[in-house]
Tab-separated table of C-alpha atoms in Angstrom:
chain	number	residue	atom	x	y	z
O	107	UNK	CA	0.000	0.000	0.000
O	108	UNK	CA	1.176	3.587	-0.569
O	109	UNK	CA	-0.257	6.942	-0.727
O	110	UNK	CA	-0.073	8.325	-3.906
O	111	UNK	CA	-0.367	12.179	-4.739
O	112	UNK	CA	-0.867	13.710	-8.384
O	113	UNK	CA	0.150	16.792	-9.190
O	114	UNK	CA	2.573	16.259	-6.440
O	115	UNK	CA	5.226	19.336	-7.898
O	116	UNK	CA	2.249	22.062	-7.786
O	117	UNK	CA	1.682	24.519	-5.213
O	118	UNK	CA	-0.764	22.575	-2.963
O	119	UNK	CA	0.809	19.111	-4.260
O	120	UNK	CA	4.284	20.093	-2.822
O	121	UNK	CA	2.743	20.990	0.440
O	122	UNK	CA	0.826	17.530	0.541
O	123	UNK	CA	3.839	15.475	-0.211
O	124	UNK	CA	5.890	17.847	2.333
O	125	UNK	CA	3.121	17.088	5.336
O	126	UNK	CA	3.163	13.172	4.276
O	127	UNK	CA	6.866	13.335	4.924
O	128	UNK	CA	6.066	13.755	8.370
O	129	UNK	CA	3.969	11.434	9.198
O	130	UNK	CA	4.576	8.083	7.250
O	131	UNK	CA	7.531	6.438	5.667
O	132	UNK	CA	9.113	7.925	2.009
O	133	UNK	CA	8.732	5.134	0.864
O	134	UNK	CA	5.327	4.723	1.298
O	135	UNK	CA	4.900	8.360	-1.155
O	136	UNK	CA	4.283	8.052	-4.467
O	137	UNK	CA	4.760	11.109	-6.264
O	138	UNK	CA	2.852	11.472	-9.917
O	139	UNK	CA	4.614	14.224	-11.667
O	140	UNK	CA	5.164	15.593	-15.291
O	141	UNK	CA	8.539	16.267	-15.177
O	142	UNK	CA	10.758	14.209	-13.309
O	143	UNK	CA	13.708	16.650	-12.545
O	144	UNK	CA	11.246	18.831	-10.764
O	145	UNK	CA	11.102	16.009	-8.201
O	146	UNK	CA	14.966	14.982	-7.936
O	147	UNK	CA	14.080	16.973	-4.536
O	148	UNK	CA	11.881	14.726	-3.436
O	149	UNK	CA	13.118	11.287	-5.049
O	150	UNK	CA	16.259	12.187	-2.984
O	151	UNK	CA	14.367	11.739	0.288
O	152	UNK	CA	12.973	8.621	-0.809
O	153	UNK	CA	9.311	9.502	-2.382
O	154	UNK	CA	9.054	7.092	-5.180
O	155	UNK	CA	8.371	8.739	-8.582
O	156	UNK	CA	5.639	8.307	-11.097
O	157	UNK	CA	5.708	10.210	-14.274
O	158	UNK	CA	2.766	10.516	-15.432
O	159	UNK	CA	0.318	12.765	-17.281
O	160	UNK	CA	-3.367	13.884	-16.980
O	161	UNK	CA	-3.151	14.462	-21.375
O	162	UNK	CA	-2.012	11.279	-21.759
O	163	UNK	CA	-4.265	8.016	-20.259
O	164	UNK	CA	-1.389	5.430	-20.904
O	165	UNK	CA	0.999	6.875	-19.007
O	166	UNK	CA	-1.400	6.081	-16.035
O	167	UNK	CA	-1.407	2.060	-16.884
O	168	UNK	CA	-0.829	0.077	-13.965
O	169	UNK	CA	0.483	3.280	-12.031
O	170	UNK	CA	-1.849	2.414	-9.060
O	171	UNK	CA	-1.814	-0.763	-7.166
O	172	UNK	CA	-4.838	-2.735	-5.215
O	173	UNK	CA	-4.773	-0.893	-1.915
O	174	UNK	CA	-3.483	2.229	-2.567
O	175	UNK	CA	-5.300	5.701	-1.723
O	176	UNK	CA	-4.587	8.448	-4.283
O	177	UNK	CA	-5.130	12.397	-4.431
O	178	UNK	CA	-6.421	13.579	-7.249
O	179	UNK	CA	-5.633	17.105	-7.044
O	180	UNK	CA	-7.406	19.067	-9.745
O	181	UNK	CA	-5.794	19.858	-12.952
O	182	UNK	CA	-4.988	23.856	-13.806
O	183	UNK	CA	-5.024	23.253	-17.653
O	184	UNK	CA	-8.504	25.157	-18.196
O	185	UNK	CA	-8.160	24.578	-21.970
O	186	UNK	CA	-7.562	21.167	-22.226
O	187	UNK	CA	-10.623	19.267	-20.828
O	188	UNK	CA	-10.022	19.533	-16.730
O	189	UNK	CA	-12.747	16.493	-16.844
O	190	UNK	CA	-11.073	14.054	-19.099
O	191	UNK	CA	-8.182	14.569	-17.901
O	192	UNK	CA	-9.772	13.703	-14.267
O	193	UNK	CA	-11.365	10.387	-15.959
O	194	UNK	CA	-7.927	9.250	-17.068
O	195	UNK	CA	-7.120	9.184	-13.275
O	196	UNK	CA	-10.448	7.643	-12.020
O	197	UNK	CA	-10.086	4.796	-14.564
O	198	UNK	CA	-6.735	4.230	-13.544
O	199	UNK	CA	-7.749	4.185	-9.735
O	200	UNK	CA	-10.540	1.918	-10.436
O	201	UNK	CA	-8.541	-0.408	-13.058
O	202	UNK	CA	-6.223	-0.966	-10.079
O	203	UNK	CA	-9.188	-1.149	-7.131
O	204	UNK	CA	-7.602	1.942	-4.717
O	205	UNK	CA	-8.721	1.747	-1.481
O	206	UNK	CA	-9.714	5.787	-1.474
O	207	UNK	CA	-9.773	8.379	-4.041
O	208	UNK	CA	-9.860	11.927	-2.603
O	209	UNK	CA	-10.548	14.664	-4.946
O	210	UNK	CA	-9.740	18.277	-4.559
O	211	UNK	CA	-13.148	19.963	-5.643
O	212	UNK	CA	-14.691	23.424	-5.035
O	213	UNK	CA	-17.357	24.417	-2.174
O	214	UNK	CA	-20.607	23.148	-2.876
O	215	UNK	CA	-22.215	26.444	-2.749
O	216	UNK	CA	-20.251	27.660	-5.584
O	217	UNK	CA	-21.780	28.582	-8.886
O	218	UNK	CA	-19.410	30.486	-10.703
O	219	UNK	CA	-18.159	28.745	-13.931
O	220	UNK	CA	-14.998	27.675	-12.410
O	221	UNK	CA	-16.715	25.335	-10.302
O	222	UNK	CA	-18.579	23.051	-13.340
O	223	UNK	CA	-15.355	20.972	-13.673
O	224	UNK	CA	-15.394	19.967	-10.571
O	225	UNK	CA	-19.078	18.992	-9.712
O	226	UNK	CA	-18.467	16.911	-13.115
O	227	UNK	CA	-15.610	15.689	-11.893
O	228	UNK	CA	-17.694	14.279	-8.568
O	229	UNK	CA	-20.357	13.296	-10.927
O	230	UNK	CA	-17.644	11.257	-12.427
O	231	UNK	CA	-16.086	9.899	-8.845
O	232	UNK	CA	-19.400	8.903	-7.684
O	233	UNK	CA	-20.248	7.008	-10.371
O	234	UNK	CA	-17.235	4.670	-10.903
O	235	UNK	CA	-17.865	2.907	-7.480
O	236	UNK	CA	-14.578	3.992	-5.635
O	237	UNK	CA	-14.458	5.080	-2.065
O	238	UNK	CA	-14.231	8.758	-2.446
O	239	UNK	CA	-13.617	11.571	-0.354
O	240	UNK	CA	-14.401	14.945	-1.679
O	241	UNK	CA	-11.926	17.734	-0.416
O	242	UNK	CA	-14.396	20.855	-1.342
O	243	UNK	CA	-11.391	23.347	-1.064
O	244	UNK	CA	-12.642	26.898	-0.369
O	245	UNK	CA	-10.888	29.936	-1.887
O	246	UNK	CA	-6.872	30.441	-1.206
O	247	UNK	CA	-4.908	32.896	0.826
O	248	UNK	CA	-2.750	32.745	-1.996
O	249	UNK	CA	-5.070	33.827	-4.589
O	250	UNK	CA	-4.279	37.519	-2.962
O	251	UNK	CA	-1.604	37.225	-1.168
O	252	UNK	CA	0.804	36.084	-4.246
O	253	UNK	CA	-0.354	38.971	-6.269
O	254	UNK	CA	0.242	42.105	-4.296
O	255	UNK	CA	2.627	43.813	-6.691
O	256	UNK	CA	0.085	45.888	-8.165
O	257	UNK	CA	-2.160	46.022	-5.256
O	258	UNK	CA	1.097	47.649	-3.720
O	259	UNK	CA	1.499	49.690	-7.097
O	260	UNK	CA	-1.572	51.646	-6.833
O	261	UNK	CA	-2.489	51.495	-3.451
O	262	UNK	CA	-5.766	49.965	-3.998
O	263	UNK	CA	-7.418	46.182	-3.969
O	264	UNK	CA	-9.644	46.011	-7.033
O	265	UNK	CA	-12.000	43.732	-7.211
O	266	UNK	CA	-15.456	42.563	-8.569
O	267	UNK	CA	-17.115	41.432	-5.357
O	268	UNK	CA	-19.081	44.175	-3.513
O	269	UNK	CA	-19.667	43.573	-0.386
O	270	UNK	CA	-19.142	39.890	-0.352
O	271	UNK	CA	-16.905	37.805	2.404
O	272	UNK	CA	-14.830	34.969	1.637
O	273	UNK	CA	-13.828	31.986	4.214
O	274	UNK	CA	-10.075	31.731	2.881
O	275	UNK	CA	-7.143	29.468	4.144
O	276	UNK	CA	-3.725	28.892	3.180
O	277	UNK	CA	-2.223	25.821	0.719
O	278	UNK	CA	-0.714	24.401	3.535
O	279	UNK	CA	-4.212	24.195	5.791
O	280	UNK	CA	-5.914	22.262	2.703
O	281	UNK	CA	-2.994	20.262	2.251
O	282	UNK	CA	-3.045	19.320	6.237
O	283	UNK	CA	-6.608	17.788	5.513
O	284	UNK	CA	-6.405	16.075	2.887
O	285	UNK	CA	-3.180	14.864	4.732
O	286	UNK	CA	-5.832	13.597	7.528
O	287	UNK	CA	-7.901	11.963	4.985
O	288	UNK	CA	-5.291	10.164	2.796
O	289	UNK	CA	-3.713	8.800	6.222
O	290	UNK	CA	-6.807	8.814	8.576
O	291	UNK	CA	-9.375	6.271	9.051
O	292	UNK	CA	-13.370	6.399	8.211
O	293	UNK	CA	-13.181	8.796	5.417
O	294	UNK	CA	-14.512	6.253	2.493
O	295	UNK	CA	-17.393	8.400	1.350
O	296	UNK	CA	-17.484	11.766	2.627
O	297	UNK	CA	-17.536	15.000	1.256
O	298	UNK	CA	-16.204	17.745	3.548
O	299	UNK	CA	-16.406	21.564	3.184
O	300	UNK	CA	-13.328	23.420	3.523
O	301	UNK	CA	-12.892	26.828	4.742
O	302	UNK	CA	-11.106	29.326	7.209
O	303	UNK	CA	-12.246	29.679	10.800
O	304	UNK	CA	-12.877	33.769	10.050
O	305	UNK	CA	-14.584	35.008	6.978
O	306	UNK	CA	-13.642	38.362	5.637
O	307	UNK	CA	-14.323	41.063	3.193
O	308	UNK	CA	-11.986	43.215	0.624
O	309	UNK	CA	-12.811	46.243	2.808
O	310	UNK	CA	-10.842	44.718	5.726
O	311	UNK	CA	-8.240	43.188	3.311
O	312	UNK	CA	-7.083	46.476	2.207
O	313	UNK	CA	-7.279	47.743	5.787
O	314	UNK	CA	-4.809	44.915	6.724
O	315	UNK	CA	-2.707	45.734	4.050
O	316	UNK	CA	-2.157	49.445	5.108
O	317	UNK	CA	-1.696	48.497	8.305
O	318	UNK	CA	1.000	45.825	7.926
O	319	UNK	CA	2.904	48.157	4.719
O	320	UNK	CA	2.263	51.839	6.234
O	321	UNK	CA	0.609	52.403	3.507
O	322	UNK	CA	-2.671	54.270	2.282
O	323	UNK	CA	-4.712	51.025	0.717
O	324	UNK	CA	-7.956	51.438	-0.221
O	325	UNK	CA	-10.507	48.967	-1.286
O	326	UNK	CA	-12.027	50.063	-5.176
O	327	UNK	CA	-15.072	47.549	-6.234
O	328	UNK	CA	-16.045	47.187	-9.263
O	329	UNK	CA	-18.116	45.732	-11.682
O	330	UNK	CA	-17.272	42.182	-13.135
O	331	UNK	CA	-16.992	43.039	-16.864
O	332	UNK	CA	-13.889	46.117	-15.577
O	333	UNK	CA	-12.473	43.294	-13.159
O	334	UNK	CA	-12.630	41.472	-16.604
O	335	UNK	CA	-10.910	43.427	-18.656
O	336	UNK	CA	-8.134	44.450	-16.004
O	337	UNK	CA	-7.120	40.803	-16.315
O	338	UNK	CA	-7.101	41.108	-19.526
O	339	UNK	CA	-5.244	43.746	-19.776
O	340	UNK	CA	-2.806	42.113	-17.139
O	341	UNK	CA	-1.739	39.676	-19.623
O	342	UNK	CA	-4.439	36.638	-18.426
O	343	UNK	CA	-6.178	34.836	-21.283
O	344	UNK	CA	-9.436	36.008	-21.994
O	345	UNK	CA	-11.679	32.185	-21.078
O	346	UNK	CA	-9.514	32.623	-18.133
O	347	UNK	CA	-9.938	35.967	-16.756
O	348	UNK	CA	-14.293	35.676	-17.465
O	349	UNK	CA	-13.351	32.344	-15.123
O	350	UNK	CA	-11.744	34.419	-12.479
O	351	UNK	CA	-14.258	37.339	-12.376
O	352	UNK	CA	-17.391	34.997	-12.496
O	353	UNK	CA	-15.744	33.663	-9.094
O	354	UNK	CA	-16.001	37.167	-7.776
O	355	UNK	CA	-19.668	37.149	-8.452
O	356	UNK	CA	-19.597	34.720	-6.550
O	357	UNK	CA	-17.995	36.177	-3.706
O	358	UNK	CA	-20.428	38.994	-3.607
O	359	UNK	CA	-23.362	36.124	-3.678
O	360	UNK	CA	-21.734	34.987	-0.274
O	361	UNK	CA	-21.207	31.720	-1.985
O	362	UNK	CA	-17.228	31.411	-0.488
O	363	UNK	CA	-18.281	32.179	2.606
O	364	UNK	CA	-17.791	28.454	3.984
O	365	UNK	CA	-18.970	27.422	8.016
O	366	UNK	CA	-18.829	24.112	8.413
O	367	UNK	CA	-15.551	24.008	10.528
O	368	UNK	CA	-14.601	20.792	8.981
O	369	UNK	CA	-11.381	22.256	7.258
O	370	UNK	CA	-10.404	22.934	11.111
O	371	UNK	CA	-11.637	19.603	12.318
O	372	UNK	CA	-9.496	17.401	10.135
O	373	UNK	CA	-6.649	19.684	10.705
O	374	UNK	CA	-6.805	19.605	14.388
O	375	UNK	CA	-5.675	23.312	14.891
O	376	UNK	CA	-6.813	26.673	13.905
O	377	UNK	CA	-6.739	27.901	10.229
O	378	UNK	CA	-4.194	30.246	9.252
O	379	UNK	CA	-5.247	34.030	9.691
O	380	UNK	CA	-5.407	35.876	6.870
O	381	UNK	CA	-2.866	38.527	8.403
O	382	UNK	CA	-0.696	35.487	9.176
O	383	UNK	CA	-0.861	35.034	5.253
O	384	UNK	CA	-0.325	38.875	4.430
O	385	UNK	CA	2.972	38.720	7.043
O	386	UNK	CA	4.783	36.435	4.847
O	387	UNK	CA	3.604	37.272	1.459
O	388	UNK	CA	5.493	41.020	2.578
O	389	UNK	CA	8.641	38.829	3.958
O	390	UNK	CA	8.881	37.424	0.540
């Protein structure tokens, strides 16, 4: 039996391989990644390697043994079929009989475009027969916090989302659960809502921001189609950037706004603060 994580060199894959390290063997880490010298890193420490990839269903033969419980963690290529690509790993999984696939999905409550891979993607889980857990990840820390050059810039967080509140955590929180699910017990299943402890809105997310910098940073909404085109503008592929600002729509629907506290029960400590995530986005 091992635990086997795709997507394993990504941003929250890294952090789910990092948190395995700690609490099971390296050997017992399977990492499924595109390109293998990104992992020499990990390989080093003894994480076995799989190279592997979502575009191309072969390389997934006999990758997973009887036994084994697998992350799926969603893909990022928007234009290339996120669904298929999540079939080719489902097949695979259920080819081999896993003993759990857990699938990083998108709140329940969420309408916005970007979430339609992913409740086909369930749609998908749940009907192949595996054990299943769905990791509903709520919005990123990360998603702000990794992007502050031109909030910094123009003193001003611009944004499509009124009023609205979002229940954000960091990569490494998400990563902790799904780190309690892949080496937990009684998860076969279950769907769990993931959020932060403390919703907040973009009002108090500039206010952080000028209190941690010094600076004077003010909080400018505006409408989706200007959010829109300032991605646009920013270089961000069109598909893409109508993606992003739908999610703010979102937002201001209060559909990110997550309560559940199961994100902090499967964690077993409080979420990261969003000022805790601020801090170190400023260290750099």
């Amino acid at each position: 039996m091992s635990i086997v994580v795709t997507g394993a060199t990504g941003h929250l894959g890294r952090h789910v391989v990092e948190q395995l390290l700690e609490k099971v063997p390296a050997g017992e880490i399977t990492a499924v990644v595109r390109d293998e010298a990104k992992a020499a890193g990990l390989a080093a420490r003894g994480v076995r390697l799989a190279v592997a990839d979502y575009n191309a269903p072969e390389t997934f033969d006999g990758l997973f043994r009887a036994g084994d419980r697998v992350l799926l963690i969603s893909g990022n290529e928007f234009d290339k079929g996120r669904v298929r690509q999540h079939q080719v790993v489902i097949d695979a999984a259920g080819a081999a009989g896993v003993a759990l696939l857990a699938y990083t999905s998108a709140p329940g409550s969420l309408t916005a475009a970007l979430a339609d891979d992913h409740r086909a993607t369930e749609t998908a889980l749940l009907a192949s027969g595996l054990p299943y857990s769905l990791l509903r990840n709520g919005w990123y820390h990360e998603n702000y916090t990794e992007n502050l050059a031109p909030v910094l810039e123009h003193g001003a967080v611009v944004q499509a989302a009124g009023d609205g509140r979002v229940s954000s955590a960091s990569r490494a929180d998400y990563a902790a659960a799904a780190v309690a699910v892949l080496t937990g017990e009684g998860h076969e299943n279950t769907t769990y809502e993931l959020g932060g402890d403390e919703a907040w809105g973009f009002a108090e997310y500039a206010a952080e921001l000028s209190r941690q910098t010094g600076r004077e940073i003010g909080y400018t909404p505006v409408p989706v189609e200007t959010l829109e085109s300032i991605l646009v503008g920013a270089g961000l592929p069109g598909p893409l950037a109508a993606v992003l600002a739908g999610v703010d729509a979102s937002i201001e629907k209060g559909e990110l706004v997550v309560s559940t506290g199961d994100l902090a029960r499967l964690t077993g400590r409080p979420i990261t603060p969003l000022a805790e995530a601020v801090a170190a986005a400023l260290k750099g």
